[in-house]
Short mmCIF file of C-alpha atoms (C1' of nucleotides) and ligand atoms in Angstrom, two decimals:
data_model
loop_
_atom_site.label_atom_id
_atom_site.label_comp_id
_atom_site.label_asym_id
_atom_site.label_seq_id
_atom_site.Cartn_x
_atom_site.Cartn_y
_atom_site.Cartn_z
CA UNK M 1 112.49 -30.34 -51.25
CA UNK M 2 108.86 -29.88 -52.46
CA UNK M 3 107.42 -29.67 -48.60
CA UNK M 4 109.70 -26.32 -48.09
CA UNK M 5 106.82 -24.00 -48.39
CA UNK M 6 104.94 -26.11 -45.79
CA UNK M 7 108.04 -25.60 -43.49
CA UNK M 8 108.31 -21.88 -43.89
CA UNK M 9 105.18 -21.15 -42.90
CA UNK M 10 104.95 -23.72 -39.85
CA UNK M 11 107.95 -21.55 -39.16
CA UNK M 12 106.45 -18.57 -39.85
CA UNK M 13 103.44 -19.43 -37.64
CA UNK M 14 105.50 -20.32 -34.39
CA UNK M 15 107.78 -17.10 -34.77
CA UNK M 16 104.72 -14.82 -35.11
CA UNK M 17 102.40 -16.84 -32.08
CA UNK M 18 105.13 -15.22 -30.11
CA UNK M 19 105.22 -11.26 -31.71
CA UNK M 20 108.28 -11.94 -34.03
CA UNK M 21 108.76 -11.64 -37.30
CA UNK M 22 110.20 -14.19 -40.07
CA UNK M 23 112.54 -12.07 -41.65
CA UNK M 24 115.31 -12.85 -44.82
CA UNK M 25 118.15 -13.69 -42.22
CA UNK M 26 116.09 -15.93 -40.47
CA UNK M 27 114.45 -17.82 -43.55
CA UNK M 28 118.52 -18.14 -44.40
CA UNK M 29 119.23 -19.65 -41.53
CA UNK M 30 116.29 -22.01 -41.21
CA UNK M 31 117.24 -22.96 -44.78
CA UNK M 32 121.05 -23.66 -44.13
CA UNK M 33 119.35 -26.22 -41.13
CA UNK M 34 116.93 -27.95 -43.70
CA UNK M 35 119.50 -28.30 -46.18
CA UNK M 36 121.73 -30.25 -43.47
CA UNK M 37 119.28 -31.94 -42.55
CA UNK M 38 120.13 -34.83 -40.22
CA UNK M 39 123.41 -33.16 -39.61
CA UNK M 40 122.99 -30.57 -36.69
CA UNK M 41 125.45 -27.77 -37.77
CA UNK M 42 127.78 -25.33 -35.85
CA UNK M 43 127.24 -22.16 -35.30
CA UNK M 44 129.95 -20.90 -37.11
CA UNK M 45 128.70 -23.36 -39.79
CA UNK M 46 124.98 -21.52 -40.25
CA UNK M 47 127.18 -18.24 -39.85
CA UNK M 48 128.74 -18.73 -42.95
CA UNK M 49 126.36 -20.57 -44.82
CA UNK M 50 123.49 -18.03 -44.44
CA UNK M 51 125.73 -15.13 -44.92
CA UNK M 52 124.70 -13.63 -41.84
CA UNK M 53 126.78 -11.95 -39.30
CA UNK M 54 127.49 -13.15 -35.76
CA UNK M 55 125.64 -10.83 -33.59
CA UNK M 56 122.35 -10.87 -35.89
CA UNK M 57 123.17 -15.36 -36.18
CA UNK M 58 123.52 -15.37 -32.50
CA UNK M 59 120.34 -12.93 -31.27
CA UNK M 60 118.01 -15.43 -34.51
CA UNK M 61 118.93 -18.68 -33.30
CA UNK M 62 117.67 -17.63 -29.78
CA UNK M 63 114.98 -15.83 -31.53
CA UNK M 64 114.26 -19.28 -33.25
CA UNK M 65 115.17 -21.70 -30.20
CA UNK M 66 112.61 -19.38 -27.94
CA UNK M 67 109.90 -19.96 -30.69
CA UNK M 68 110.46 -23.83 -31.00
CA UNK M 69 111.60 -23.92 -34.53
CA UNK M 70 115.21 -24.92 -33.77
CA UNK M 71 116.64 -26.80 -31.25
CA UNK M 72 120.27 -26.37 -29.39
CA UNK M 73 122.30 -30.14 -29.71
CA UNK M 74 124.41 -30.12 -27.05
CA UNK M 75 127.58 -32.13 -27.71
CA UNK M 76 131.15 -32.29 -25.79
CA UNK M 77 132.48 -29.73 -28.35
CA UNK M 78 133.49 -26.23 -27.33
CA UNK M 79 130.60 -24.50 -29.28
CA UNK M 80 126.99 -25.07 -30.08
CA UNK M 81 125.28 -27.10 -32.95
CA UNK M 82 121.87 -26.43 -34.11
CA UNK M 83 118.90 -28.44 -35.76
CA UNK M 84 115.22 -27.95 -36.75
CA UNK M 85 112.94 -28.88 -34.04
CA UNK M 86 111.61 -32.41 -33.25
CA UNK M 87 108.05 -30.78 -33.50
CA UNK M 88 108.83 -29.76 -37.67
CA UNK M 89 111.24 -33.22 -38.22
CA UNK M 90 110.17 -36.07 -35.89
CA UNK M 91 111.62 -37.33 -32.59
CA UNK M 92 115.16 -38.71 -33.18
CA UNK M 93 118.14 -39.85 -31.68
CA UNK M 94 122.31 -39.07 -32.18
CA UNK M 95 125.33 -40.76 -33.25
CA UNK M 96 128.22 -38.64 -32.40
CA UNK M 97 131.91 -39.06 -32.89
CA UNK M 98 134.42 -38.65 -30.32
CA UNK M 99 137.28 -38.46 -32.34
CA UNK M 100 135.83 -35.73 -35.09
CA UNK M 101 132.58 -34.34 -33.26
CA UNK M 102 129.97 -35.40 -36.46
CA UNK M 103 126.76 -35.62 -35.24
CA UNK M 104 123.88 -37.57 -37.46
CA UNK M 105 120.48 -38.59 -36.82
CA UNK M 106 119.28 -41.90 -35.90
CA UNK M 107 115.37 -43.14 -35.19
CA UNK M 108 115.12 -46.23 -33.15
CA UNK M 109 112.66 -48.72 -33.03
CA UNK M 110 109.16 -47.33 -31.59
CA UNK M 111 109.13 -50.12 -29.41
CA UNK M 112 112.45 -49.30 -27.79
CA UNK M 113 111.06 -45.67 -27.77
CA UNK M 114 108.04 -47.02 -25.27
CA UNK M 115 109.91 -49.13 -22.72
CA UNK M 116 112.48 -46.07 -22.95
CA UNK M 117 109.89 -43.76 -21.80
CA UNK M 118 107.42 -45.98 -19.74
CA UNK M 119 110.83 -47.46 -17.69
CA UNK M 120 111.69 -43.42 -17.88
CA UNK M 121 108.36 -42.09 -16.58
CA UNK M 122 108.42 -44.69 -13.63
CA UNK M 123 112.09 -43.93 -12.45
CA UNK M 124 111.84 -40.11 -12.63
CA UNK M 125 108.29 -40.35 -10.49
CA UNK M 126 110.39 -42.10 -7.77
CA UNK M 127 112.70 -39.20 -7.65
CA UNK M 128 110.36 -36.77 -7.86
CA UNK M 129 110.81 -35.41 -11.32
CA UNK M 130 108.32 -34.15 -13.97
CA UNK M 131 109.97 -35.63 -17.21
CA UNK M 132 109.66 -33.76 -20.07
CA UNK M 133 112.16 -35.53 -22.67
CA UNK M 134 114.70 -37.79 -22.76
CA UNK M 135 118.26 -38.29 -24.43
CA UNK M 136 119.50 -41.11 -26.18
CA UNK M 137 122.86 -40.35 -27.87
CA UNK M 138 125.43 -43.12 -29.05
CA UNK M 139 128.70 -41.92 -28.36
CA UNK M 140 131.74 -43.75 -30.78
CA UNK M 141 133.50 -43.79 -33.77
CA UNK M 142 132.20 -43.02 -36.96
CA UNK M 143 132.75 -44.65 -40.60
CA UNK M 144 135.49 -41.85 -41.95
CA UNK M 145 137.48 -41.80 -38.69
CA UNK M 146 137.84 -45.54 -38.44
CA UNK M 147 139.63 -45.82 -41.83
CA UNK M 148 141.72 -42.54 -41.56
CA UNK M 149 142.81 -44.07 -38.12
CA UNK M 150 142.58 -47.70 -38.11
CA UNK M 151 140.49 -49.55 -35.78
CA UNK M 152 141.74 -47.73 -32.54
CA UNK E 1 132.70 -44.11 3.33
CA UNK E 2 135.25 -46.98 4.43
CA UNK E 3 136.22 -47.88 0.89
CA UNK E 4 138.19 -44.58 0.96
CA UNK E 5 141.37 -46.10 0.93
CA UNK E 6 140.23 -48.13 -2.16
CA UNK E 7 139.67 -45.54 -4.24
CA UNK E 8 142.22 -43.43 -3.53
CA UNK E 9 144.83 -46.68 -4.39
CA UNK E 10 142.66 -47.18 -7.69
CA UNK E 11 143.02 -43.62 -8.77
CA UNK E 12 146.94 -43.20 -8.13
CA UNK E 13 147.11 -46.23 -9.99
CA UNK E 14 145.03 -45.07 -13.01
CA UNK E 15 147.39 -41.92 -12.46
CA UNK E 16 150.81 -43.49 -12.24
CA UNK E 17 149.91 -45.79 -15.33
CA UNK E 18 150.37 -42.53 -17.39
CA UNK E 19 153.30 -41.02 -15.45
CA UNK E 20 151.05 -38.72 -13.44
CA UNK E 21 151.62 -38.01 -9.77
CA UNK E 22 148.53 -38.40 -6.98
CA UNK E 23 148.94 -34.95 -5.62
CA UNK E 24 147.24 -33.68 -2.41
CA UNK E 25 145.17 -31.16 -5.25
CA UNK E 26 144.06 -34.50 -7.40
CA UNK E 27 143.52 -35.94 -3.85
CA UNK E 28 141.09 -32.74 -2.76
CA UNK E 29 139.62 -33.26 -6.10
CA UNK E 30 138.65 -36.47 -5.85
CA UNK E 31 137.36 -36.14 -2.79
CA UNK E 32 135.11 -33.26 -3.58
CA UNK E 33 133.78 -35.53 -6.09
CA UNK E 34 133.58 -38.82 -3.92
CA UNK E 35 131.44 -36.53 -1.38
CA UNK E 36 129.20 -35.36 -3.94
CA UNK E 37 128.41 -38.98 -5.27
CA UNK E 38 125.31 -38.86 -7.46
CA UNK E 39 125.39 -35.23 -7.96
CA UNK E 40 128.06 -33.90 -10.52
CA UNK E 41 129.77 -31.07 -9.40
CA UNK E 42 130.31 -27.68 -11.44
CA UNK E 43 133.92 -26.57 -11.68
CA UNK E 44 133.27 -23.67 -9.05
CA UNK E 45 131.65 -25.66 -6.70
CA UNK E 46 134.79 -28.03 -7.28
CA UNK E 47 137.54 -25.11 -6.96
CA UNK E 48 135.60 -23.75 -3.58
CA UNK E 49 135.18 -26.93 -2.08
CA UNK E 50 138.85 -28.24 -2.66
CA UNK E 51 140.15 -24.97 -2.03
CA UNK E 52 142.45 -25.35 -5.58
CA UNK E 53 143.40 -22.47 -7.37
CA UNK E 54 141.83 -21.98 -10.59
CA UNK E 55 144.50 -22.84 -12.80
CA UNK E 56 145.42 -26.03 -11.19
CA UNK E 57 142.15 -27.02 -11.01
CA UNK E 58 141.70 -26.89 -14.47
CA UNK E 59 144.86 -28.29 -15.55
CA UNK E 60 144.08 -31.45 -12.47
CA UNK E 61 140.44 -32.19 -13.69
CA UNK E 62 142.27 -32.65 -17.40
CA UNK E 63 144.70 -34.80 -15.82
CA UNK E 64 142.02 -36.94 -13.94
CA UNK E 65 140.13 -37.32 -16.80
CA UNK E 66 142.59 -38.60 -19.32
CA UNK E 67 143.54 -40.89 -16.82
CA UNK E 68 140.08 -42.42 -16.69
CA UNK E 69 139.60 -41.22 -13.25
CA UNK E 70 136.94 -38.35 -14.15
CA UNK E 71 134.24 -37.80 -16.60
CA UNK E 72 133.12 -34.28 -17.78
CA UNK E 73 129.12 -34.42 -17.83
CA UNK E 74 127.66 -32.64 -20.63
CA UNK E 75 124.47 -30.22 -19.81
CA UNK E 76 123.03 -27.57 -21.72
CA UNK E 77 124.56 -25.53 -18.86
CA UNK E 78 127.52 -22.98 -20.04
CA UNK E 79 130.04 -25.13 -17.84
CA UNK E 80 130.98 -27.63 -17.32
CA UNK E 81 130.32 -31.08 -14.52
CA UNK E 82 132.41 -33.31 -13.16
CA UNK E 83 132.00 -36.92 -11.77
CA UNK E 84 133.86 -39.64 -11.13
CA UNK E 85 134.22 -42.01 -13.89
CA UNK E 86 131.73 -44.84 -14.50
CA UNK E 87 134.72 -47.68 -14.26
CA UNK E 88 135.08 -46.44 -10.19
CA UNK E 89 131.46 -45.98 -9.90
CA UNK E 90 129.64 -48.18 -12.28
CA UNK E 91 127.19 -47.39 -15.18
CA UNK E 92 124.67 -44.87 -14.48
CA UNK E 93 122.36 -41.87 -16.21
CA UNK E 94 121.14 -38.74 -15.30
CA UNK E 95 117.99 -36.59 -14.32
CA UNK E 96 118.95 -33.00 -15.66
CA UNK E 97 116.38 -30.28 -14.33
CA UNK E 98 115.95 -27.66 -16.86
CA UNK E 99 114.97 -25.11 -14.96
CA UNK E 100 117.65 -25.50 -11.86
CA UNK E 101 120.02 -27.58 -14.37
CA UNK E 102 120.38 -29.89 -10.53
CA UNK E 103 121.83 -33.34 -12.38
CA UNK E 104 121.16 -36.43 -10.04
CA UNK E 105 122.12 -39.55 -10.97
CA UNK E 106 119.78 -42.69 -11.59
CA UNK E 107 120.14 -46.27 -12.55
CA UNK E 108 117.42 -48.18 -15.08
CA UNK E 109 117.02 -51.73 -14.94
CA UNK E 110 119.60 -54.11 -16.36
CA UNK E 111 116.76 -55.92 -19.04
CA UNK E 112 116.41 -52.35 -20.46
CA UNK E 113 119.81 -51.59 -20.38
CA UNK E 114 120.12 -54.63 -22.64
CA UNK E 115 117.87 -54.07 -25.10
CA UNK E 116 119.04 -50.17 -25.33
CA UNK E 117 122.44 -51.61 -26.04
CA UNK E 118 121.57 -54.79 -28.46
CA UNK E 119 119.42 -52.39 -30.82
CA UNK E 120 121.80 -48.99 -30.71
CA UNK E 121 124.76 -51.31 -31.80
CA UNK E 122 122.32 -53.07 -34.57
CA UNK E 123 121.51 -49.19 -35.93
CA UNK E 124 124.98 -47.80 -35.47
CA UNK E 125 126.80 -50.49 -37.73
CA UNK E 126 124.39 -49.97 -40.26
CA UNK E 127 125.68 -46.23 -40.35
CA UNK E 128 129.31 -47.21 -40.40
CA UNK E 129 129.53 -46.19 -36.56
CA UNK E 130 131.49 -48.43 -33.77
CA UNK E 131 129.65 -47.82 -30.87
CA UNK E 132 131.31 -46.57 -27.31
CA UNK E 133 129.03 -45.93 -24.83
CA UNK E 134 125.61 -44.48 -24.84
CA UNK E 135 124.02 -41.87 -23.20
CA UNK E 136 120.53 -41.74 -21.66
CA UNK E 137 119.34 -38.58 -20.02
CA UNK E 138 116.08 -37.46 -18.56
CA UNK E 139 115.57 -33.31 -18.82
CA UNK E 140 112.88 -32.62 -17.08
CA UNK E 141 111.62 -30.48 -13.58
CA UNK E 142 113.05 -31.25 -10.44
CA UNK E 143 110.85 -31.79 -8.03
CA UNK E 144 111.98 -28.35 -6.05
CA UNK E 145 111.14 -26.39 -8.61
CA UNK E 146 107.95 -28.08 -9.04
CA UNK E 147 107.68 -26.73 -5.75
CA UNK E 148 108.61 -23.36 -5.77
CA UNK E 149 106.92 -22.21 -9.37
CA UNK E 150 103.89 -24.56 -9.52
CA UNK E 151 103.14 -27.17 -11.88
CA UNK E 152 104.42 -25.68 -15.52
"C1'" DA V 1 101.66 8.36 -44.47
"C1'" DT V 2 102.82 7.72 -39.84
"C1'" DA V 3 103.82 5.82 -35.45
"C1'" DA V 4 105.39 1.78 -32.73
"C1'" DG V 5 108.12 -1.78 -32.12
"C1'" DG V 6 110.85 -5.43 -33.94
"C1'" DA V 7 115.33 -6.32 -36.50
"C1'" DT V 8 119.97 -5.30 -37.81
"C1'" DG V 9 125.14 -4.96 -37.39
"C1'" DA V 10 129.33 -3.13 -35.74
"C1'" DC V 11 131.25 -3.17 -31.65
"C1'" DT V 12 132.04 -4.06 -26.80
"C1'" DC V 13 131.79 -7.02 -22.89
"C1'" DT V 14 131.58 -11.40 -20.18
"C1'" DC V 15 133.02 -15.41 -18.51
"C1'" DA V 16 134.59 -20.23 -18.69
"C1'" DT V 17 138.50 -22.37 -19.96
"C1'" DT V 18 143.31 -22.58 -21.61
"C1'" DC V 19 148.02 -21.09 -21.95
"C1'" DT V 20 152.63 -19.25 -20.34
"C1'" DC V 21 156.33 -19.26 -17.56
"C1'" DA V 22 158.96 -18.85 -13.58
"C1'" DT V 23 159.20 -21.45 -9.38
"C1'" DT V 24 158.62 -25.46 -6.43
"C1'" DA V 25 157.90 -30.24 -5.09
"C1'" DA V 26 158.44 -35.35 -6.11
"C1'" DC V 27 160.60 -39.27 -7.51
"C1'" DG V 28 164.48 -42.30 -8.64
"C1'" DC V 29 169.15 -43.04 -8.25
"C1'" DT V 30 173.71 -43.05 -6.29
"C1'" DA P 1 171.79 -37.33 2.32
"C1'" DG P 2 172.65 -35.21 -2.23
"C1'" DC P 3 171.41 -34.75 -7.31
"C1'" DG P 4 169.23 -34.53 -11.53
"C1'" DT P 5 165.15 -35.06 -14.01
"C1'" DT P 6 160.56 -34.11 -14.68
"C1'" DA P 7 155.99 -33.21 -13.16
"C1'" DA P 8 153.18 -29.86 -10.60
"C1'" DT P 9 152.00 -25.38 -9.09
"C1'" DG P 10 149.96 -20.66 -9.31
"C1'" DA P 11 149.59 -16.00 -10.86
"C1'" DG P 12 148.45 -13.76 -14.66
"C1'" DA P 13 147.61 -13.20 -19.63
"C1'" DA P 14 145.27 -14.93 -23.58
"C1'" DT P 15 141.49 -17.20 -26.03
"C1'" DG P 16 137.02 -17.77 -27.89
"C1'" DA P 17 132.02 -18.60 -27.86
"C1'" DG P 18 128.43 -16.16 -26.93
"C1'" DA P 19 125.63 -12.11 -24.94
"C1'" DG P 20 124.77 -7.18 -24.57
"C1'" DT P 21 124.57 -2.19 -26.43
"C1'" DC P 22 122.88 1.23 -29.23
"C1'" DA P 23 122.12 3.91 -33.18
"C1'" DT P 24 119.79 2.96 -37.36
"C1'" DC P 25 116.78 0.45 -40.62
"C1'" DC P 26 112.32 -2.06 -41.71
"C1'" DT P 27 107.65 -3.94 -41.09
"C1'" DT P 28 103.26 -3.84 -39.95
"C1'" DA P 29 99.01 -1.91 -38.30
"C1'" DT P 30 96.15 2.03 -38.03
MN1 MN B 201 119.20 -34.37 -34.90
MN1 MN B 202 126.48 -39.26 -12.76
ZN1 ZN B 203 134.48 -39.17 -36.92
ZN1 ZN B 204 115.15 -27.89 -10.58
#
DNA sequence: ATAAGGATGACTCTCATTCTCATTAACGCT
DNA sequence: AGCGTTAATGAGAATGAGAGTCATCCTTAT
């Protein structure tokens, strides 16, 4: 990963446009996301992986959600899963598993991205809403559970 | 709402096909939901309007969902939304407010519904993945709190 | 060097959701 | 109608992710 310096100080930019400060724990955790990346983790995941403990993990990842370096991936699993903002890796899409809750990355085709968001734009006007983003998620069954379970 | 009877015969059906009983809870349930159409209701709001106790509520909204009857909405919200499933109520995707977190639902036209299905399922067998369902939401402002705090 | 304010970490607290278990209600059968 | 089986109920306890507290440690700017 030759473009980490690049990174760390986009990060380091964003954290300190809003009066906070890129500390050791924070650089830990922003490298256990890059090194997964395309794989939003847990929380518990980044907890362990950047050695950090759960009150000081929990208070950073707001610290680094509020400063748009990381982004919460909500999922229908009980806890939270983290990735590095579109705005530092690109606008991208989810496969997620049902039956074991993996999450990767997926781009789609920039011309399904623009009838997406004109068709988007157009609906949300009629009902009256400012749209900021959308999300496209594909919801199934990945490679590894298929063969540990058979086609279900 | 005249097709009452209907859907209260599909859903003891979907409930006796897995040895569950229609109870007059599940039946309060259901029609908390069937009055909210288009709006997914929170878990409080569903416990205060069918005047359930907590535990059975829970426990009930498990029951209707495994038995295809409910579907548990995902929001960045720490709760979670109920609706009735898209088999009784067809295909559909939401506007999520991030500001309110109000969830409305909204239908896009069939030709892009299409294409969003013919090029996920191209991109998710390429990664190994057998593809469910998708999911397409819209986060933006709702158009009350456009209102009330000005344009963001 | 010093002051000011952010950051840290052990710990406590909250709150949605789940679990337990004793009791009750339904259903199917005779 | 009476019975037995099994699901459903509801009060309360337990769980677990995440947020808050506060005394202490570190950075950064002057
Ligand atoms: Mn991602
Ligand atoms: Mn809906
Ligand atoms: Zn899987
Ligand atoms: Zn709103």
């Amino acid at each position: 990963m030759p473009a980490s310096t690049e990174l760390h100080e986009a990060v380091a930019l964003r954290l300190r446009e809003i009066g906070h400060r890129y500390t050791a724990q924070r650089r830990a955790l922003v490298e256990a996301l890059a090194a997964a990346a395309g794989r939003p983790r847990s929380t518990s995941e980044l907890l362990e992986g950047a050695g950090v403990p759960q009150s000081s993990a929990y208070r950073n990842l707001a610290a680094l959600e509020q400063a748009g370096v990381v982004r919460r991936v909500v999922t229908d699993e009980e806890f939270a899963r983290y990735e590095l903002a579109e705005e530092l890796t690109g606008h991208h899409h989810h496969l997620i598993c049902s039956s074991c809750g993996r999450v990767e990355d997926v781009t789609v085709p920039p011309s399904l991205e623009r009838d997406v968001d004109r068709t988007l734009d157009r609906i949300a006007r009629r009902a009256g809403f400012a749209v900021v983003e959308h999300r496209l998620d594909l919801i199934g069954t990945c490679g590894g559970c298929a063969a540990r379970y058979g086609v279900r």
